PDB file of C-alpha atoms in Angstrom:
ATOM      1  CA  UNK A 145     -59.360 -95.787 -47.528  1.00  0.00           C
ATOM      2  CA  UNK A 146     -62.049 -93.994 -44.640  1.00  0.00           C
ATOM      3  CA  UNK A 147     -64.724 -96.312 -45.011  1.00  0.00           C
ATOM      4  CA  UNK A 148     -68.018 -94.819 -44.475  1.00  0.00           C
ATOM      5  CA  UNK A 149     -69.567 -98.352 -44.595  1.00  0.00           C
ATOM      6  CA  UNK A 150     -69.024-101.962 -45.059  1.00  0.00           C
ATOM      7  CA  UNK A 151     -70.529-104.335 -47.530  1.00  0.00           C
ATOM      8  CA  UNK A 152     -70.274-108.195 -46.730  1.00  0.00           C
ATOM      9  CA  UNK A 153     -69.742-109.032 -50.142  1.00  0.00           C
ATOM     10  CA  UNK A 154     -69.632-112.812 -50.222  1.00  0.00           C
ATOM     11  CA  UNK A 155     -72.776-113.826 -48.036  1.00  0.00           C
ATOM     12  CA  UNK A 156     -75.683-114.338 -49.953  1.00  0.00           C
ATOM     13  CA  UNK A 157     -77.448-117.411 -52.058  1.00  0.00           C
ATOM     14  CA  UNK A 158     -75.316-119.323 -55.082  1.00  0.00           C
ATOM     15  CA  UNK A 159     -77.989-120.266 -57.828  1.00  0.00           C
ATOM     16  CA  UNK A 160     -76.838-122.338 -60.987  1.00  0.00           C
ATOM     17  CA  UNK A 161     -77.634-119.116 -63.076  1.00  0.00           C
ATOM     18  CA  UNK A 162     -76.480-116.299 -60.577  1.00  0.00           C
ATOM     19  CA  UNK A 163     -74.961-114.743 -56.899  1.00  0.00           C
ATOM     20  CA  UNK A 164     -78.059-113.522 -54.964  1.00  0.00           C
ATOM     21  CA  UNK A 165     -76.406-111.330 -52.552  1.00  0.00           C
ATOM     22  CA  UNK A 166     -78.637-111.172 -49.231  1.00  0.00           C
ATOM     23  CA  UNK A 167     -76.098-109.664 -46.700  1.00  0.00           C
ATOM     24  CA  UNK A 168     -75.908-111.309 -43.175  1.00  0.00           C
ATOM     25  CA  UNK A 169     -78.859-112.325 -41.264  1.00  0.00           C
ATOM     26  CA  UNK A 170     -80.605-109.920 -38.988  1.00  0.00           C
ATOM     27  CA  UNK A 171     -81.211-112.058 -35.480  1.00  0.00           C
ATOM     28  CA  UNK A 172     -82.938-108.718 -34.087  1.00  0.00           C
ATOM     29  CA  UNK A 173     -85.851-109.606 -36.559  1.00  0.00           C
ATOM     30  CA  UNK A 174     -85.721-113.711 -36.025  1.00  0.00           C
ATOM     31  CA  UNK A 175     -88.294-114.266 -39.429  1.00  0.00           C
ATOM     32  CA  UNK A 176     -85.546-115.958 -41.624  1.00  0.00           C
ATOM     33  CA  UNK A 177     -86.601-112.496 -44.053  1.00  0.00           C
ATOM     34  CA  UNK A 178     -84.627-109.739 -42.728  1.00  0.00           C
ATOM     35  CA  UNK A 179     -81.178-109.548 -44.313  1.00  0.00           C
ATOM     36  CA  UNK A 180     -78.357-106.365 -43.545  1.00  0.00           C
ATOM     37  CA  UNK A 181     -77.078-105.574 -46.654  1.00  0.00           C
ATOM     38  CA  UNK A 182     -74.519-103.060 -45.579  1.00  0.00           C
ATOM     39  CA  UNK A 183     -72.768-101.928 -41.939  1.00  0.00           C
ATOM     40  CA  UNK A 184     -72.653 -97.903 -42.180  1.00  0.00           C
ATOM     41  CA  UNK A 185     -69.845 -96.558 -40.068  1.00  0.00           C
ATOM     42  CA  UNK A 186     -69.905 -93.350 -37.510  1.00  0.00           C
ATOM     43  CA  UNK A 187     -70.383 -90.486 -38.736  1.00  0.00           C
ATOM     44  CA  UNK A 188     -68.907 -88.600 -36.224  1.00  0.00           C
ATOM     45  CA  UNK A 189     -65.860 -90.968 -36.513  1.00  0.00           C
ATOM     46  CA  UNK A 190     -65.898 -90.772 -40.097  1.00  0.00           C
ATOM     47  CA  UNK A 191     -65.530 -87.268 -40.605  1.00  0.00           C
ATOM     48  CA  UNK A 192     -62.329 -87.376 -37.786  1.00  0.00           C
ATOM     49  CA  UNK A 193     -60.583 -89.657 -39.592  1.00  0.00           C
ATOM     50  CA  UNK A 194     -61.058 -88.227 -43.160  1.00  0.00           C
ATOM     51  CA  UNK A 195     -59.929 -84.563 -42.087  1.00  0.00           C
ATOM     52  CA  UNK A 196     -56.945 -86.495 -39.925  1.00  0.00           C
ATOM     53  CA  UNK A 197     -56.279 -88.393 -43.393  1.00  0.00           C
ATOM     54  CA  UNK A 198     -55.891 -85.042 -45.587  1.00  0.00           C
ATOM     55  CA  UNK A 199     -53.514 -83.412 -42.707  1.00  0.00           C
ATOM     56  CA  UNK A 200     -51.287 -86.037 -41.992  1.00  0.00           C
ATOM     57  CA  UNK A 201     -47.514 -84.623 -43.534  1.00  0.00           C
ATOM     58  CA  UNK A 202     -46.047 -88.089 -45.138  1.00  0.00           C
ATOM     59  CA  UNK A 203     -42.337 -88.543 -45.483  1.00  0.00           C
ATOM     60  CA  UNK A 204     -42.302 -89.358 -49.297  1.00  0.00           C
ATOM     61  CA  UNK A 205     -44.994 -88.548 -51.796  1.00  0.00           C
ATOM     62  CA  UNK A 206     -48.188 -88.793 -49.778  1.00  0.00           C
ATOM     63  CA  UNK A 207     -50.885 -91.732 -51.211  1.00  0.00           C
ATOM     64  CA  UNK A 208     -54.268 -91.420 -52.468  1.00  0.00           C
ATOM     65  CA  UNK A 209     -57.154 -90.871 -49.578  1.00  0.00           C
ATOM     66  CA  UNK A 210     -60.582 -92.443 -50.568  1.00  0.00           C
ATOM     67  CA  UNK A 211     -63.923 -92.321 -48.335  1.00  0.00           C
ATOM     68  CA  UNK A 212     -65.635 -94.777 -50.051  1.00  0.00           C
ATOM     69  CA  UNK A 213     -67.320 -98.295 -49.611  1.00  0.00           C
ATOM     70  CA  UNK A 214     -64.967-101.060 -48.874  1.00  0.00           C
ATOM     71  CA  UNK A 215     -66.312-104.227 -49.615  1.00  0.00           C
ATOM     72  CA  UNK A 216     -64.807-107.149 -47.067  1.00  0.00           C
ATOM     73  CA  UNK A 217     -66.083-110.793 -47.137  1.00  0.00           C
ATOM     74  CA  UNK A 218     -63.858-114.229 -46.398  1.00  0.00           C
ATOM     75  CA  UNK A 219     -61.890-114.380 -49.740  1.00  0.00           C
ATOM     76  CA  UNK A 220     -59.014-113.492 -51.143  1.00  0.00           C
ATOM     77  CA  UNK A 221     -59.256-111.180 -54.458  1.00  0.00           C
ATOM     78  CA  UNK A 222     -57.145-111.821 -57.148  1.00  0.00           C
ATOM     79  CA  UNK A 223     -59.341-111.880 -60.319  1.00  0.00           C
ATOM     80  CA  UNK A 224     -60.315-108.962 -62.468  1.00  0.00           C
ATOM     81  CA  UNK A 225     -63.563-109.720 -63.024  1.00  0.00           C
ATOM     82  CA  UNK A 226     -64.438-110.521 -59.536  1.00  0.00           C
ATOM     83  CA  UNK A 227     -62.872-107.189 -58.714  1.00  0.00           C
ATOM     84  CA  UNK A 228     -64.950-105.543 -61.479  1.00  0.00           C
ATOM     85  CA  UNK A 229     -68.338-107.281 -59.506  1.00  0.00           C
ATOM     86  CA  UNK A 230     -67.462-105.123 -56.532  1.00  0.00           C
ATOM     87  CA  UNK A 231     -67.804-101.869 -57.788  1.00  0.00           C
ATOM     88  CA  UNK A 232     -70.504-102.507 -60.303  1.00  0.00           C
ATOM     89  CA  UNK A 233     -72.401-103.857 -57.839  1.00  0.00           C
ATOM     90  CA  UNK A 234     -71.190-102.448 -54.571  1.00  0.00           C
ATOM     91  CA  UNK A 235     -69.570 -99.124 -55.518  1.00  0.00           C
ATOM     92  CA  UNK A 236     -66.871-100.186 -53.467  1.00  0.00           C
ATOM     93  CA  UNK A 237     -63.603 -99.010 -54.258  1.00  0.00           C
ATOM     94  CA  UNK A 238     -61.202-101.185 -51.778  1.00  0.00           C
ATOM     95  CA  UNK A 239     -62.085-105.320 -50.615  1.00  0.00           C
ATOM     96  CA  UNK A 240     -60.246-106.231 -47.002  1.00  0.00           C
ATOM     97  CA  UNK A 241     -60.983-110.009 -45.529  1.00  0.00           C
ATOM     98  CA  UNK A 242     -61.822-108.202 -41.417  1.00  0.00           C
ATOM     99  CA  UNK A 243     -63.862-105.085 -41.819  1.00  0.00           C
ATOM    100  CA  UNK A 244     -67.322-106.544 -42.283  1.00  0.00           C
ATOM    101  CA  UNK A 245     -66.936-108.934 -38.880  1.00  0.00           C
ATOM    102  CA  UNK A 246     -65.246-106.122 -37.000  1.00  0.00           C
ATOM    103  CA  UNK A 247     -68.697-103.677 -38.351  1.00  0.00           C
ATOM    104  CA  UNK A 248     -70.815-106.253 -37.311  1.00  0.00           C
ATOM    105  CA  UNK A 249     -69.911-107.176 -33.828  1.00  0.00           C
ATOM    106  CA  UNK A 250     -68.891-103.462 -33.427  1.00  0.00           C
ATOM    107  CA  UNK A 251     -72.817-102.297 -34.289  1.00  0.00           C
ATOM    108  CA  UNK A 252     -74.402-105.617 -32.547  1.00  0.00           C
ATOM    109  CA  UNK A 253     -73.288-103.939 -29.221  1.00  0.00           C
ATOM    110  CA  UNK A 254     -74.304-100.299 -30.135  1.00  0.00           C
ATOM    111  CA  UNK A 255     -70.489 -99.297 -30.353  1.00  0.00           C
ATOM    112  CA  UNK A 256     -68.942 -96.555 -32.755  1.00  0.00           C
ATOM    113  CA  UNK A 257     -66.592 -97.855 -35.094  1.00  0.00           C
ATOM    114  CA  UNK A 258     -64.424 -97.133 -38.021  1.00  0.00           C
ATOM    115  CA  UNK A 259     -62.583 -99.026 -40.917  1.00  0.00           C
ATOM    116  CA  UNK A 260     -58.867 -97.470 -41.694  1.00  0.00           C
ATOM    117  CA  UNK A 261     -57.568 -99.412 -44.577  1.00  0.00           C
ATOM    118  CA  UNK A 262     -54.767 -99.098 -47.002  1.00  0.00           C
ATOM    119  CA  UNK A 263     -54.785-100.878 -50.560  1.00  0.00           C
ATOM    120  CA  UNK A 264     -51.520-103.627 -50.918  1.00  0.00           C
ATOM    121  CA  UNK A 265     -52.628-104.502 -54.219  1.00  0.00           C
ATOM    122  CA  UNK A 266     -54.944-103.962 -57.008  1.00  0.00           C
ATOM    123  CA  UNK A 267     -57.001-107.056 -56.403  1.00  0.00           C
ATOM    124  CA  UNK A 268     -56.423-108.541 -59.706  1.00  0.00           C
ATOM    125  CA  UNK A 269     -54.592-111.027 -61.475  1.00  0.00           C
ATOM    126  CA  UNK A 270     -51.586-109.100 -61.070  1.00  0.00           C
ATOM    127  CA  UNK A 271     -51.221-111.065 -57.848  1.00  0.00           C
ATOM    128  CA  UNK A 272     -49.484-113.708 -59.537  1.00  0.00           C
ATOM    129  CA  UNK A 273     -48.397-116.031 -56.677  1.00  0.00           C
ATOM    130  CA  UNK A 274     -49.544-119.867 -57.482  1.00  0.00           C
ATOM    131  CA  UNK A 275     -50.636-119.846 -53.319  1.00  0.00           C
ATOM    132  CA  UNK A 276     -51.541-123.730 -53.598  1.00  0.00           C
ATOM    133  CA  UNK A 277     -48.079-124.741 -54.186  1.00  0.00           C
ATOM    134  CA  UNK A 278     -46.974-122.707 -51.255  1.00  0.00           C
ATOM    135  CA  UNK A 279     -49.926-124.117 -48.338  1.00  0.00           C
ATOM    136  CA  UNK A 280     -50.351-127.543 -46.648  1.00  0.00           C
ATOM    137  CA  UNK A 281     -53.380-129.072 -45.287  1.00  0.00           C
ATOM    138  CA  UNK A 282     -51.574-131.584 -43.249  1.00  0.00           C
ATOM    139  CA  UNK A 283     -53.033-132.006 -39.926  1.00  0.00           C
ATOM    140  CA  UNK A 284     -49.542-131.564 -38.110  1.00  0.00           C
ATOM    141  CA  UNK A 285     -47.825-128.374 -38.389  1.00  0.00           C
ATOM    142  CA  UNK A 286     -44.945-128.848 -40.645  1.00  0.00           C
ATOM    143  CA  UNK A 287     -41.236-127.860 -39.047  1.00  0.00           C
ATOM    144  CA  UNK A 288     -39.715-124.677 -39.950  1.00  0.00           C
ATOM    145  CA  UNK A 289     -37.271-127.086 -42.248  1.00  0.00           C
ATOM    146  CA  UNK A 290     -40.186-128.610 -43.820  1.00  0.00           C
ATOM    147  CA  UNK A 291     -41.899-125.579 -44.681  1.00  0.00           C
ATOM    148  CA  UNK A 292     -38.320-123.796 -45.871  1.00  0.00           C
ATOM    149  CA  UNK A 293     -37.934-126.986 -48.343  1.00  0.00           C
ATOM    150  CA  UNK A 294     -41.386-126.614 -49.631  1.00  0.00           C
ATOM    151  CA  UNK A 295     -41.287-123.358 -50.462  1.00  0.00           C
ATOM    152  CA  UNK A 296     -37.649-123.326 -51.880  1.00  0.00           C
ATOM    153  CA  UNK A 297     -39.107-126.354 -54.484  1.00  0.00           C
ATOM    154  CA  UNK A 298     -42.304-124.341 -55.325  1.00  0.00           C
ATOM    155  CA  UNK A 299     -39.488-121.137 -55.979  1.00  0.00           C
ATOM    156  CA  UNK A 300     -37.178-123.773 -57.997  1.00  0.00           C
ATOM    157  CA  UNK A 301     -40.002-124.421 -60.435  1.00  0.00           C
ATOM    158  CA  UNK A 302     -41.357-121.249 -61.085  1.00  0.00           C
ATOM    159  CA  UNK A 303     -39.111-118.471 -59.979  1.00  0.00           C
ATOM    160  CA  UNK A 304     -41.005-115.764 -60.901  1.00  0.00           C
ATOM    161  CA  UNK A 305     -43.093-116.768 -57.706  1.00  0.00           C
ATOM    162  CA  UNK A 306     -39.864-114.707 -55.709  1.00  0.00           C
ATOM    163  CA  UNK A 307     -40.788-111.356 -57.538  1.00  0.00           C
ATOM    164  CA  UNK A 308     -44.472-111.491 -57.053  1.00  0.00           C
ATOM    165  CA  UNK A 309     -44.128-112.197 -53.294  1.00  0.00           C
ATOM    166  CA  UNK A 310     -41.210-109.567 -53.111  1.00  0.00           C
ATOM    167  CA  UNK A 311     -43.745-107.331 -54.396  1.00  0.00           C
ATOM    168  CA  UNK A 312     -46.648-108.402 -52.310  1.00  0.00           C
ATOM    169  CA  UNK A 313     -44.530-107.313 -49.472  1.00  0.00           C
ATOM    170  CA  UNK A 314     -43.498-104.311 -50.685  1.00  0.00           C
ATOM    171  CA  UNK A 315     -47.288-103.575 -51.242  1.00  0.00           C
ATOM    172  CA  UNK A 316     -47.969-104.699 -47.498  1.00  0.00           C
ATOM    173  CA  UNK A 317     -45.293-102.688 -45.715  1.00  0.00           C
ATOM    174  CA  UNK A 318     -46.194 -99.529 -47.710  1.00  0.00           C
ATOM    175  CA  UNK A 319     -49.795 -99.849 -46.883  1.00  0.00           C
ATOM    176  CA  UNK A 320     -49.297-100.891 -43.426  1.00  0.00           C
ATOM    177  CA  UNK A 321     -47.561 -97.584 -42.900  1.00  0.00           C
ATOM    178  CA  UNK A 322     -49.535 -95.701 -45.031  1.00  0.00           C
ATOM    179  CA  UNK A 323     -52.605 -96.914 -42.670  1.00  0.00           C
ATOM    180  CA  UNK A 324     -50.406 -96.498 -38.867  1.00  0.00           C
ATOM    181  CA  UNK A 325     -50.229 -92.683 -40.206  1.00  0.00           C
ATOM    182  CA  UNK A 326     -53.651 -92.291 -40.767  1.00  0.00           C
ATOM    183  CA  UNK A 327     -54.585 -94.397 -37.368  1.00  0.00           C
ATOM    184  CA  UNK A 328     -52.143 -92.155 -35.374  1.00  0.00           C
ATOM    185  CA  UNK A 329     -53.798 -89.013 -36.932  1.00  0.00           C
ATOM    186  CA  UNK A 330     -57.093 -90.384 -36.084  1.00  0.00           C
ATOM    187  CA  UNK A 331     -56.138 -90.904 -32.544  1.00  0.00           C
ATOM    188  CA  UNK A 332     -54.682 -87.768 -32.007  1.00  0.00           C
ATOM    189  CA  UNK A 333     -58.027 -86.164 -33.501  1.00  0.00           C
ATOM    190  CA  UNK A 334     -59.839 -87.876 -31.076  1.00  0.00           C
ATOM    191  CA  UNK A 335     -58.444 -87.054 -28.226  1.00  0.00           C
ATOM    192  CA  UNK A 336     -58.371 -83.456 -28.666  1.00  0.00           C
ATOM    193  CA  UNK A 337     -62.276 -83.643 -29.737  1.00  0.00           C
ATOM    194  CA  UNK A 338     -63.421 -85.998 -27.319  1.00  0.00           C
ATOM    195  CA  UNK A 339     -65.367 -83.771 -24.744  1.00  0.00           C
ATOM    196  CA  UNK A 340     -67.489 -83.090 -28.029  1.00  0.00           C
ATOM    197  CA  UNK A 341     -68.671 -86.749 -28.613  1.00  0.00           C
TER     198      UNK A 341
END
């Protein structure tokens, strides 16, 4: 995924009845009115990285290139529905956890940026790891033995926790380097069109 903006998806205003989403607050404008609803990207970086995407040669069967909305916000997404919400109401086609921070900070001080993503999973129930038997809240960081026994238990129970992570995994290495290609071709675009910026 080229993003060509960012939506911060979960800030906004829980009612009993509804989600109001109001987008983060604008300080520019100190009222306590004026909301950003969005964080559109450069276009000038945009377009780079999208014709970098569609030349890079990939050693197995090349993935899917989107330049779309991606939708980021402090959540994990593992729920159909929820998933669903974000493009009805977003038009967003991929959800990442960093984007929307990285936008903000990145436009707050007037500086070009760009969101490279690549999709690990399909955001859904499909994740089907049981993450609160495999986390601790304790205030001391558990040893390396601790952690190895809790998670070997949590497998024990329900082993079908081992092929869901396995997959996970699989999902995160093949979209990390799906992602590095894109980044390098990026880079390499860049460089050679920089007097032009």
């Amino acid at each position: 995924v080229v993003a060509d903006r960012v939506v911060p998806h979960d800030n906004g205003w829980y009612t009993p009845d509804t989600f109001l989403h109001l987008g983060v607050y604008n300080g520019a404008i100190p009222d306590g009115r004026h909301y950003r609803r969005d964080w559109p990207g450069s276009a000038s970086l945009f377009r780079i990285a999208r014709d970098a995407a569609s030349s890079v040669t990939w050693p197995k069967t090349p993935p899917q290139i989107f330049t779309v909305t991606l939708a980021s916000g402090d959540q994990v997404i593992a729920s159909a529905n929820k998933k669903q919400w974000l493009v009805t109401t977003f038009n967003a086609l991929a959800v990442d956890m960093e984007s929307a921070a990285v936008a903000q900070i990145a436009t707050l001080n007037n500086v070009p940026w760009l969101a490279i993503r690549a999709v690990s999973d399909q955001a859904d129930a499909s994740i089907n790891i049981n993450v609160s038997r495999l986390i601790t809240y304790d205030e001391t960081p558990p040893s390396k033995t601790q952690t190895a026994r809790q998670m070997i238990a949590a497998l024990i129970t329900d082993p079908d926790q081992l092929k869901a992570i396995y997959q996970l995994r699989q999902g995160i290495r093949l979209a990390a380097k799906h992602a590095a290609l894109v980044t390098i071709a990026t880079v390499r675009n860049l460089q050679q069109k920089a007097p032009a910026l």
